Amino acid sequence: MERREVAGLLAYMGRLDPRTMRSDQHELRDQIEQWHELLGEVPLATAYGWDARDAIRAHVLSSPYPILPVDIARKWTKHSSDRLARHTDPTPAADPDDPHAWRAELLGTRHAVAAGQRPPHESRALTSDNPHPDLAARLRAIGSVIPPAIRAELSRYRPARAAREAAAVEGRPDPLSVRCEWCKAPEGEPCRARRTDLDGGARGNARRATPHPSRLDLATAALNRQEYAA
Ligand SMILES: [Zn+2]
């Protein structure tokens, strides 16, 4: 904040909370000096959601005590760290073989985000529609965004998926590759244990750990047809 911005802020504060108003010129100058010394690093407002006047207004509405510079500094620190927490370092445009320029650009971007000069870069590179060409090639090579070792670790928590993958590897029929004619579970979805009450309303719709036997028969028939055709 510039000195004249501090003066404007103090005038605004005086209107909302007359106790903080200084009528004596010397006292007013001291107050401006003190606030400027303490809040020199805090911007008055940024284009991305920070305004020190909002902090003052919120304080006056929520606290019976006169606002102190530390109240504003604390709010700014929180605002700034919240933004940094949402920030993912974008890949610098600098030459990756020049570590100094690379690092300087990374830090510069972070500082700009923390200072409220630019919005946080919220990266969704892996899940967006257009992965980087290098990444797409690597994905094709690995076949999945989940590396095989991690996939094996996860299989304990995804029994249905693990069973399908094991079936595919061993050439056994995969029941989930066909629709279940018994419970009408669509292709890829596990069977449901539907229970109905006496009036025909649904009482339960839990996923079954194992598919209905008739679905396995359908999948076996489908697999045999495929092998016969091949
Ligand atoms: Zn079923």
mmCIF file of C-alpha atoms in Angstrom, residues 122-215:
data_model
loop_
_atom_site.group_PDB
_atom_site.id
_atom_site.type_symbol
_atom_site.label_atom_id
_atom_site.label_comp_id
_atom_site.label_asym_id
_atom_site.label_seq_id
_atom_site.Cartn_x
_atom_site.Cartn_y
_atom_site.Cartn_z
ATOM 1 C CA GLU A 122 -5.042 -24.740 -11.476
ATOM 2 C CA SER A 123 -3.579 -27.480 -13.606
ATOM 3 C CA ARG A 124 -5.599 -30.427 -14.758
ATOM 4 C CA ALA A 125 -3.087 -31.625 -17.343
ATOM 5 C CA LEU A 126 -3.583 -35.351 -16.720
ATOM 6 C CA THR A 127 -7.355 -35.343 -16.774
ATOM 7 C CA SER A 128 -8.068 -32.709 -19.424
ATOM 8 C CA ASP A 129 -9.107 -33.696 -22.937
ATOM 9 C CA ASN A 130 -5.815 -32.899 -24.627
ATOM 10 C CA PRO A 131 -2.801 -34.279 -22.797
ATOM 11 C CA HIS A 132 0.612 -33.087 -23.887
ATOM 12 C CA PRO A 133 1.802 -35.095 -26.963
ATOM 13 C CA ASP A 134 4.689 -36.635 -24.974
ATOM 14 C CA LEU A 135 2.266 -37.660 -22.279
ATOM 15 C CA ALA A 136 -0.148 -39.183 -24.797
ATOM 16 C CA ALA A 137 2.660 -41.316 -26.230
ATOM 17 C CA ARG A 138 3.681 -42.504 -22.773
ATOM 18 C CA LEU A 139 0.080 -43.291 -21.900
ATOM 19 C CA ARG A 140 -0.219 -45.433 -25.020
ATOM 20 C CA ALA A 141 2.971 -47.296 -24.073
ATOM 21 C CA ILE A 142 1.866 -47.972 -20.499
ATOM 22 C CA GLY A 143 -1.759 -48.508 -21.518
ATOM 23 C CA SER A 144 -3.182 -46.784 -18.460
ATOM 24 C CA VAL A 145 -2.734 -43.707 -16.308
ATOM 25 C CA ILE A 146 -2.212 -46.108 -13.401
ATOM 26 C CA PRO A 147 1.192 -47.850 -13.561
ATOM 27 C CA PRO A 148 1.032 -51.679 -13.289
ATOM 28 C CA ALA A 149 2.634 -51.848 -9.808
ATOM 29 C CA ILE A 150 0.139 -49.358 -8.376
ATOM 30 C CA ARG A 151 -2.704 -51.143 -10.157
ATOM 31 C CA ALA A 152 -1.716 -54.393 -8.381
ATOM 32 C CA GLU A 153 -1.700 -52.569 -5.025
ATOM 33 C CA LEU A 154 -5.135 -51.093 -5.752
ATOM 34 C CA SER A 155 -6.705 -54.412 -6.756
ATOM 35 C CA ARG A 156 -7.468 -55.197 -3.100
ATOM 36 C CA TYR A 157 -9.789 -52.186 -3.050
ATOM 37 C CA ARG A 158 -11.350 -52.803 -6.450
ATOM 38 C CA PRO A 159 -12.302 -56.499 -6.392
ATOM 39 C CA ALA A 160 -14.750 -56.250 -9.310
ATOM 40 C CA ARG A 161 -12.217 -54.522 -11.570
ATOM 41 C CA ALA A 162 -9.460 -56.910 -10.472
ATOM 42 C CA ALA A 163 -11.649 -59.920 -11.309
ATOM 43 C CA ARG A 164 -12.360 -58.525 -14.792
ATOM 44 C CA GLU A 165 -8.687 -57.898 -15.467
ATOM 45 C CA ALA A 166 -7.702 -61.340 -14.202
ATOM 46 C CA ALA A 167 -10.380 -62.909 -16.442
ATOM 47 C CA ALA A 168 -9.096 -60.960 -19.467
ATOM 48 C CA VAL A 169 -5.487 -61.998 -18.803
ATOM 49 C CA GLU A 170 -6.384 -65.663 -18.357
ATOM 50 C CA GLY A 171 -8.784 -65.760 -21.302
ATOM 51 C CA ARG A 172 -11.753 -66.663 -19.097
ATOM 52 C CA PRO A 173 -15.168 -65.184 -19.872
ATOM 53 C CA ASP A 174 -15.791 -61.794 -18.247
ATOM 54 C CA PRO A 175 -19.397 -61.641 -16.978
ATOM 55 C CA LEU A 176 -19.368 -57.835 -16.963
ATOM 56 C CA SER A 177 -18.714 -57.752 -20.711
ATOM 57 C CA VAL A 178 -22.405 -58.537 -21.315
ATOM 58 C CA ARG A 179 -25.644 -57.157 -19.954
ATOM 59 C CA CYS A 180 -27.235 -59.208 -17.161
ATOM 60 C CA GLU A 181 -30.655 -60.443 -18.282
ATOM 61 C CA TRP A 182 -31.484 -61.377 -14.690
ATOM 62 C CA CYS A 183 -31.045 -58.048 -12.910
ATOM 63 C CA LYS A 184 -30.750 -55.870 -16.043
ATOM 64 C CA ALA A 185 -27.335 -54.512 -14.982
ATOM 65 C CA PRO A 186 -25.848 -52.875 -18.098
ATOM 66 C CA GLU A 187 -22.539 -53.897 -19.636
ATOM 67 C CA GLY A 188 -19.615 -52.936 -17.373
ATOM 68 C CA GLU A 189 -21.812 -52.522 -14.296
ATOM 69 C CA PRO A 190 -21.830 -55.095 -11.489
ATOM 70 C CA CYS A 191 -24.973 -57.102 -10.816
ATOM 71 C CA ARG A 192 -27.455 -55.680 -8.335
ATOM 72 C CA ALA A 193 -29.235 -57.582 -5.590
ATOM 73 C CA ARG A 194 -32.724 -56.176 -6.025
ATOM 74 C CA ARG A 195 -35.132 -56.995 -3.245
ATOM 75 C CA THR A 196 -38.747 -56.019 -3.516
ATOM 76 C CA ASP A 197 -41.357 -55.820 -0.785
ATOM 77 C CA LEU A 198 -44.825 -57.369 -1.027
ATOM 78 C CA ASP A 199 -46.225 -54.391 -2.925
ATOM 79 C CA GLY A 200 -43.511 -54.631 -5.575
ATOM 80 C CA GLY A 201 -41.562 -51.554 -4.337
ATOM 81 C CA ALA A 202 -37.766 -51.692 -4.064
ATOM 82 C CA ARG A 203 -36.320 -52.545 -0.648
ATOM 83 C CA GLY A 204 -32.687 -52.783 -1.636
ATOM 84 C CA ASN A 205 -30.419 -52.309 -4.607
ATOM 85 C CA ALA A 206 -26.971 -53.378 -3.349
ATOM 86 C CA ARG A 207 -24.088 -54.284 -5.674
ATOM 87 C CA ARG A 208 -23.380 -57.994 -5.695
ATOM 88 C CA ALA A 209 -19.768 -59.109 -5.246
ATOM 89 C CA THR A 210 -20.379 -61.950 -7.709
ATOM 90 C CA PRO A 211 -22.394 -61.734 -10.942
ATOM 91 C CA HIS A 212 -25.590 -63.688 -11.423
ATOM 92 C CA PRO A 213 -24.823 -67.234 -12.730
ATOM 93 C CA SER A 214 -26.910 -66.702 -15.866
ATOM 94 C CA ARG A 215 -24.747 -63.689 -16.752
#
